[in-house]
Coordinates of C-alpha atoms in Angstrom, one line a residue:
M1084 CA -45.5 -31.9 -34.7
M1085 CA -43.7 -32.7 -31.2
K1086 CA -45.3 -31.6 -28.3
K1087 CA -44.2 -30.7 -24.9
G1088 CA -43.3 -33.4 -23.4
W1089 CA -41.2 -35.4 -25.1
M1090 CA -39.5 -31.9 -25.8
M1091 CA -38.8 -31.7 -21.8
L1092 CA -37.7 -35.1 -22.6
G1093 CA -34.9 -35.1 -25.5
T1094 CA -34.0 -31.8 -23.6
A1095 CA -33.3 -33.1 -20.1
L1096 CA -31.7 -36.1 -21.8
L1097 CA -29.5 -33.8 -22.8
A1098 CA -27.5 -32.8 -19.4
G1099 CA -26.0 -35.9 -20.0
S1100 CA -23.9 -34.1 -22.6
L1101 CA -20.3 -33.3 -22.9
L1102 CA -18.7 -29.3 -22.8
G1103 CA -15.7 -30.8 -22.9
G1104 CA -11.8 -29.2 -23.6
C1105 CA -12.2 -25.9 -22.4
A1106 CA -10.2 -24.7 -19.1
E1107 CA -12.5 -23.1 -16.3
K1108 CA -9.7 -20.0 -17.2
D1109 CA -10.9 -19.5 -20.2
L1110 CA -15.0 -19.8 -19.8
V1111 CA -15.3 -17.6 -16.4
G1112 CA -16.3 -13.8 -17.3
L1113 CA -17.0 -13.9 -20.8
S1114 CA -19.5 -13.4 -22.3
G1115 CA -22.3 -15.7 -23.7
D1116 CA -21.8 -15.4 -27.0
E1117 CA -17.5 -16.3 -26.3
M1118 CA -18.5 -19.1 -23.8
I1119 CA -20.5 -20.2 -26.9
E1120 CA -17.8 -19.4 -29.3
K1121 CA -15.0 -21.4 -26.9
V1122 CA -17.6 -24.4 -26.9
V1123 CA -17.8 -24.4 -30.2
T1124 CA -14.3 -24.4 -30.9
A1125 CA -12.6 -26.8 -28.5
E1126 CA -11.4 -29.5 -29.4
T1127 CA -11.9 -32.6 -27.6
K1128 CA -12.2 -36.4 -27.1
P1129 CA -14.8 -38.1 -26.7
A1130 CA -14.8 -39.2 -23.0
S1131 CA -15.7 -42.8 -21.4
Y1132 CA -18.2 -42.9 -18.3
Y1133 CA -20.4 -44.8 -17.3
A1134 CA -23.3 -42.8 -15.2
E1135 CA -26.6 -42.9 -13.4
G1136 CA -29.4 -39.9 -12.7
V1137 CA -33.0 -39.7 -11.9
M1138 CA -34.6 -36.9 -14.4
K1139 CA -38.5 -35.7 -13.3
V1140 CA -41.0 -33.8 -14.4
W1141 CA -43.4 -31.2 -13.1
S1142 CA -46.4 -30.6 -14.5
D1143 CA -48.9 -27.3 -13.6
D1144 CA -46.5 -27.7 -10.3
K1145 CA -47.6 -31.5 -10.3
L1146 CA -44.7 -33.9 -9.8
T1147 CA -46.2 -36.2 -13.3
H1148 CA -42.5 -38.6 -14.0
T1149 CA -39.5 -39.7 -11.3
M1150 CA -37.3 -41.2 -14.5
H1151 CA -34.0 -42.7 -13.2
I1152 CA -31.4 -43.7 -16.2
K1153 CA -28.0 -45.5 -16.4
E1154 CA -26.1 -45.0 -19.6
W1155 CA -22.6 -46.5 -20.7
V1156 CA -20.5 -44.4 -23.3
D1157 CA -17.4 -45.6 -24.5
G1158 CA -15.6 -43.0 -26.3
K1159 CA -13.1 -44.4 -28.8
T1160 CA -15.2 -46.0 -29.9
G1161 CA -19.2 -44.7 -30.4
R1162 CA -20.8 -47.0 -28.0
K1163 CA -23.0 -45.9 -25.3
R1164 CA -25.6 -48.4 -23.9
T1165 CA -28.8 -46.8 -21.9
E1166 CA -30.9 -47.8 -19.6
T1167 CA -34.0 -45.7 -18.4
E1168 CA -36.5 -47.4 -15.6
E1169 CA -40.2 -45.8 -14.6
N1170 CA -42.7 -47.1 -12.2
G1171 CA -41.3 -51.4 -13.0
N1172 CA -40.8 -49.8 -16.3
V1173 CA -37.7 -50.7 -18.0
S1174 CA -36.7 -49.8 -21.7
Y1175 CA -32.9 -50.4 -23.0
A1176 CA -31.1 -49.0 -25.8
V1177 CA -27.3 -50.3 -27.4
N1178 CA -25.9 -48.3 -29.9
N1179 CA -23.2 -51.1 -30.4
G1180 CA -21.1 -48.5 -33.3
T1181 CA -22.8 -50.8 -36.3
D1182 CA -26.8 -51.2 -34.4
I1183 CA -29.1 -49.3 -32.4
T1184 CA -31.5 -52.5 -30.8
I1185 CA -34.2 -50.7 -28.6
Y1186 CA -35.7 -53.7 -26.0
E1187 CA -38.8 -52.8 -24.1
K1188 CA -39.3 -55.2 -21.6
E1189 CA -42.5 -54.4 -20.3
T1190 CA -44.1 -54.5 -24.0
G1191 CA -41.8 -57.4 -25.6
T1192 CA -41.4 -55.0 -28.0
A1193 CA -38.2 -54.6 -29.9
Y1194 CA -36.8 -52.9 -32.6
S1195 CA -33.5 -52.7 -34.6
M1196 CA -31.9 -50.5 -37.3
N1197 CA -29.0 -50.3 -39.5
V1198 CA -26.6 -47.1 -38.3
S1199 CA -23.2 -48.3 -40.2
A1200 CA -23.7 -46.9 -43.9
M1201 CA -24.8 -43.6 -41.7
G1202 CA -21.5 -42.5 -41.3
Q1203 CA -21.1 -42.2 -38.0
Q1204 CA -18.1 -41.5 -36.1
P1205 CA -17.6 -41.2 -32.3
E1206 CA -16.9 -38.3 -32.2
Q1207 CA -20.6 -37.2 -32.7
T1208 CA -21.7 -37.8 -29.2
Q1209 CA -23.8 -35.7 -26.7
K1210 CA -21.6 -32.4 -26.7
Q1211 CA -21.8 -31.8 -30.5
M1212 CA -26.2 -31.8 -30.1
L1213 CA -25.1 -30.1 -27.3
V1214 CA -23.2 -27.0 -29.4
D1215 CA -25.7 -27.2 -31.9
Q1216 CA -28.4 -25.9 -29.6
L1217 CA -26.2 -23.7 -28.4
E1218 CA -25.7 -21.9 -31.7
R1219 CA -29.5 -22.6 -32.6
L1220 CA -30.5 -20.6 -28.7
R1221 CA -28.0 -17.8 -29.2
D1222 CA -30.2 -16.1 -31.0
S1223 CA -33.1 -16.5 -29.9
H1224 CA -31.8 -16.4 -25.7
D1225 CA -29.4 -15.1 -24.0
V1226 CA -25.8 -17.1 -22.5
D1227 CA -24.9 -15.9 -19.0
M1228 CA -21.2 -17.2 -17.4
M1229 CA -23.2 -16.9 -13.6
G1230 CA -19.3 -18.0 -12.1
Q1231 CA -18.3 -21.0 -10.0
E1232 CA -19.9 -21.5 -7.3
E1233 CA -20.7 -24.7 -5.4
L1234 CA -23.9 -26.8 -5.6
Q1235 CA -26.2 -26.9 -3.3
G1236 CA -30.1 -28.0 -2.9
Q1237 CA -28.8 -31.9 -3.9
E1238 CA -28.0 -33.7 -1.7
E1239 CA -25.5 -36.5 -2.9
L1240 CA -24.1 -33.5 -5.0
Q1241 CA -23.4 -30.7 -2.2
G1242 CA -20.7 -28.6 -2.0
Q1243 CA -19.5 -30.5 -5.6
D1244 CA -17.7 -26.8 -7.7
V1245 CA -19.5 -26.2 -10.8
I1246 CA -19.9 -23.9 -14.0
H1247 CA -23.0 -22.5 -13.6
I1248 CA -24.8 -20.9 -17.1
K1249 CA -28.2 -20.0 -17.9
L1250 CA -30.4 -19.5 -20.5
T1251 CA -32.8 -16.8 -21.1
P1252 CA -34.9 -16.6 -24.1
K1253 CA -35.0 -13.1 -25.3
E1254 CA -38.9 -13.0 -25.8
E1255 CA -41.5 -14.0 -23.7
G1256 CA -42.9 -17.2 -25.0
T1257 CA -39.8 -18.0 -27.4
L1258 CA -39.5 -21.6 -28.1
S1259 CA -36.8 -23.7 -26.6
I1260 CA -37.1 -24.0 -23.3
S1261 CA -35.4 -21.6 -20.8
S1262 CA -32.6 -24.3 -18.9
E1263 CA -29.8 -23.8 -16.6
Y1264 CA -26.8 -26.4 -16.3
W1265 CA -24.2 -27.3 -13.7
V1266 CA -22.2 -28.3 -15.2
D1267 CA -17.9 -29.9 -13.5
P1268 CA -15.0 -27.5 -14.0
K1269 CA -12.5 -30.5 -14.1
T1270 CA -14.3 -33.4 -16.7
W1271 CA -17.0 -30.9 -18.7
M1272 CA -19.6 -33.6 -17.9
I1273 CA -23.0 -31.3 -16.9
V1274 CA -23.9 -33.4 -13.9
K1275 CA -27.4 -30.9 -13.7
V1276 CA -29.7 -28.5 -16.1
I1277 CA -33.2 -27.5 -15.4
S1278 CA -35.7 -27.1 -17.6
T1279 CA -39.1 -25.0 -17.8
Y1280 CA -41.6 -25.0 -21.3
G1281 CA -44.5 -23.8 -20.2
D1282 CA -46.6 -24.6 -17.8
E1283 CA -44.1 -28.2 -17.6
K1284 CA -40.4 -28.6 -15.6
S1285 CA -38.2 -30.6 -15.8
E1286 CA -34.8 -32.0 -13.7
M1287 CA -32.0 -33.9 -14.7
V1288 CA -28.8 -35.2 -11.7
Y1289 CA -26.8 -37.9 -13.1
D1290 CA -25.0 -39.0 -9.4
P1291 CA -22.9 -41.6 -9.9
I1292 CA -20.2 -40.5 -12.8
Q1293 CA -17.5 -42.5 -13.2
Y1294 CA -15.1 -41.1 -15.7
D1295 CA -12.7 -44.1 -17.7
P1296 CA -15.1 -47.8 -16.2
E1297 CA -13.5 -51.3 -17.6
F1298 CA -17.0 -52.8 -19.8
S1299 CA -17.6 -55.9 -20.2
E1300 CA -17.9 -57.9 -24.0
D1301 CA -22.0 -58.2 -22.8
T1302 CA -21.9 -54.1 -21.6
F1303 CA -23.1 -53.2 -25.2
V1304 CA -25.3 -55.8 -26.4
I1305 CA -29.5 -56.4 -24.8
D1306 CA -30.3 -60.0 -23.6
I1307 CA -33.2 -59.8 -25.2
P1308 CA -36.2 -63.5 -25.4
E1309 CA -35.8 -65.6 -27.7
E1310 CA -39.8 -64.9 -28.3
V1311 CA -39.8 -61.3 -28.5
D1312 CA -39.8 -60.1 -33.0
V1313 CA -37.0 -57.6 -32.8
Q1314 CA -38.6 -55.0 -36.0
D1315 CA -35.9 -53.8 -38.5
L1316 CA -36.8 -49.9 -38.0
N1317 CA -34.8 -49.6 -41.4
D1318 CA -37.6 -51.2 -43.0
L1319 CA -40.2 -49.3 -41.4
T1320 CA -38.8 -45.9 -41.8
Q1321 CA -37.8 -45.6 -46.0
N1322 CA -35.8 -41.6 -46.9
S1323 CA -35.2 -41.1 -50.7
E1324 CA -34.7 -38.8 -53.8
V1325 CA -38.4 -39.4 -55.7
S1326 CA -40.1 -36.9 -58.7
L1327 CA -42.2 -34.3 -58.7
E1328 CA -45.0 -37.4 -60.6
E1329 CA -44.2 -40.0 -57.8
A1330 CA -44.9 -37.3 -55.5
E1331 CA -47.4 -36.3 -56.0
Q1332 CA -48.5 -40.3 -56.7
A1333 CA -47.2 -41.1 -52.5
L1334 CA -49.7 -38.5 -51.9
G1335 CA -52.5 -39.3 -54.3
Q1336 CA -53.5 -36.0 -55.2
P1337 CA -51.2 -33.1 -56.6
F1338 CA -50.6 -30.2 -54.1
L1339 CA -49.4 -26.8 -54.4
Q1340 CA -45.0 -25.8 -55.1
D1341 CA -44.0 -22.9 -56.0
M1342 CA -44.2 -22.0 -59.3
N1343 CA -42.8 -18.9 -59.9
G1344 CA -39.2 -19.6 -61.0
E1345 CA -37.4 -17.1 -58.1
L1346 CA -36.1 -19.9 -56.8
E1347 CA -35.0 -23.4 -58.3
L1348 CA -36.7 -26.8 -56.7
S1349 CA -33.1 -29.2 -56.1
R1350 CA -34.8 -32.1 -55.0
I1351 CA -37.7 -33.5 -53.6
E1352 CA -37.6 -36.1 -50.7
M1353 CA -40.2 -38.0 -49.2
Y1354 CA -40.1 -40.1 -45.5
S1355 CA -42.0 -43.2 -45.4
S1356 CA -43.1 -44.6 -42.4
S1357 CA -44.8 -48.1 -41.4
G1358 CA -46.5 -49.5 -39.1
E1359 CA -48.9 -48.0 -36.7
F1360 CA -48.6 -44.0 -37.4
S1361 CA -47.4 -45.0 -41.3
R1362 CA -47.0 -42.0 -43.6
D1363 CA -44.8 -40.8 -47.0
E1364 CA -43.9 -38.0 -46.5
V1365 CA -43.1 -35.4 -48.8
T1366 CA -40.5 -32.2 -48.5
L1367 CA -39.2 -30.2 -52.1
Y1368 CA -36.2 -28.1 -51.4
Y1369 CA -36.1 -25.1 -53.3
V1370 CA -32.3 -22.9 -53.3
N1371 CA -30.3 -20.0 -55.0
N1372 CA -26.9 -19.5 -55.5
D1373 CA -27.4 -23.2 -53.9
K1374 CA -28.0 -22.5 -50.9
V1375 CA -31.4 -24.3 -49.7
E1376 CA -33.7 -20.6 -48.7
V1377 CA -36.8 -22.4 -47.9
S1378 CA -38.4 -25.9 -47.5
L1379 CA -42.2 -27.7 -48.3
T1380 CA -43.0 -30.6 -46.4
V1381 CA -46.3 -32.3 -47.3
F1382 CA -48.8 -35.1 -46.1
E1383 CA -51.8 -36.4 -45.1
A1384 CA -54.1 -34.0 -42.8
P1385 CA -54.1 -35.7 -39.2
E1386 CA -57.2 -36.8 -38.2
E1387 CA -59.4 -33.5 -36.5
N1388 CA -59.0 -35.0 -32.7
G1389 CA -55.3 -34.8 -32.3
D1390 CA -53.8 -32.1 -30.0
D1391 CA -54.3 -28.9 -30.9
T1392 CA -52.9 -27.5 -28.4
L1393 CA -50.2 -24.5 -29.2
L1394 CA -46.5 -25.2 -28.2
P1395 CA -45.7 -21.2 -26.0
D1396 CA -43.7 -20.2 -29.5
E1397 CA -46.9 -20.6 -31.1
T1398 CA -49.0 -19.3 -33.0
K1399 CA -52.4 -18.8 -34.6
V1400 CA -51.6 -16.8 -38.4
E1401 CA -53.7 -16.1 -41.4
V1402 CA -52.9 -19.0 -44.8
R1403 CA -53.7 -18.6 -47.4
D1404 CA -57.3 -17.4 -46.3
T1405 CA -57.4 -20.4 -43.8
E1406 CA -56.4 -21.6 -39.9
G1407 CA -52.4 -21.5 -40.4
S1408 CA -49.7 -21.0 -37.3
Y1409 CA -46.5 -20.1 -36.8
M1410 CA -43.4 -20.4 -35.0
K1411 CA -41.0 -17.7 -34.7
S1412 CA -37.8 -19.3 -33.2
I1413 CA -37.5 -22.0 -35.9
R1414 CA -39.3 -20.1 -39.2
N1415 CA -41.9 -22.1 -40.0
I1416 CA -46.0 -21.6 -40.7
S1417 CA -47.9 -24.8 -41.6
W1418 CA -51.8 -25.2 -42.6
S1419 CA -53.6 -27.7 -44.0
E1420 CA -56.2 -26.9 -47.4
N1421 CA -57.7 -30.0 -49.3
G1422 CA -56.8 -33.0 -47.2
L1423 CA -52.7 -32.4 -47.2
R1424 CA -51.2 -31.0 -43.9
Y1425 CA -48.3 -27.9 -45.5
S1426 CA -45.1 -26.4 -43.2
I1427 CA -42.7 -24.4 -44.6
M1428 CA -39.4 -23.6 -43.3
G1429 CA -37.3 -20.5 -44.1
E1430 CA -33.8 -21.4 -43.9
N1431 CA -32.5 -17.7 -43.0
E1432 CA -33.5 -14.5 -40.8
E1433 CA -34.8 -13.0 -43.7
W1434 CA -37.7 -15.4 -43.9
T1435 CA -40.2 -13.1 -41.7
K1436 CA -43.7 -14.6 -40.9
E1437 CA -45.0 -12.0 -43.6
K1438 CA -42.9 -13.4 -45.8
L1439 CA -43.3 -16.8 -45.3
Q1440 CA -47.0 -15.9 -46.0
A1441 CA -46.6 -14.3 -48.7
W1442 CA -43.8 -17.4 -50.3
A1443 CA -47.3 -19.8 -49.3
K1444 CA -49.6 -17.3 -51.0
N1445 CA -48.6 -17.6 -54.3
L1446 CA -48.5 -21.4 -54.1
K1447 CA -50.6 -23.0 -56.7
L1448 CA -51.1 -26.8 -58.0
S1449 CA -48.4 -27.9 -61.2
S1450 CA -51.8 -27.9 -62.9
Q1451 CA -53.4 -23.5 -62.4
P1452 CA -51.9 -21.3 -65.1

């Protein structure tokens, strides 16, 4: 399960997302739901830009990280280059449309992954990532259109006209972070975002931003020293559909399943990774009328000395007469049993905590009557 620092980092990096395509007059005065509909349905062309940014992270009001970021994005081809630097440590990541390459200069480690078979299209930009987030949050958060204002408090950006959007959890403790976005109404690029998550806070500001820059031939190429071994992530991680017997063999023992027959087992997928954090992870998808109702993920239980800090949205609950955890925002319960870690996720709002607990209670081993 992702913990706070990684979630804050991932959300802050969404500051480079493009809303794109909506005219300023179309958004001012709209409700949160109306604004989301405008953004979701907007037909946009991915933008090309070069931007520099600074991301800061605080924990308990103490500044813990300051990261400098540079981004090159070719909207026509979907190519992207990102450089990050913190305390002299520099990392590079490039997606050239065929391969993703990551190189950490200080550690001398590099990874690559072929993405040409994924069918990735240039339209699948950071804008879509933000749209997906807004759609996930529309039920659990209030989305407020604050109107147009001058961006204050940043020396580099003072006086710039922006649209201010605010996302606030409807219930205290809701996951997915409280966020505020300041968006350039001319280009609809987010130039600043502030996110809070529990006792952590992050701020990301882009300045300068150059649109439609000229890219050289080596912009989307990383210069990796010959002595650095570039590991293939496709070899380190594999995702495949397997049979029940293959899944049990990979986990080394039978595991709990839904044997009631009310839902149909559609497929079983296994995610396998190697290296330092190697493990086999099995997910069973149960459907009703060809729609996934619930998924059950199983893997070897982690060591008990791991980080057991609960997320703000995470609460302790009883699952199958043992202590587990529940995350309301993603309708997920998790627990450990007989050396295995189980996680159940409901795919619609009908899957309440009580329904997930009841479904888990009726799970059985395949050998049980």
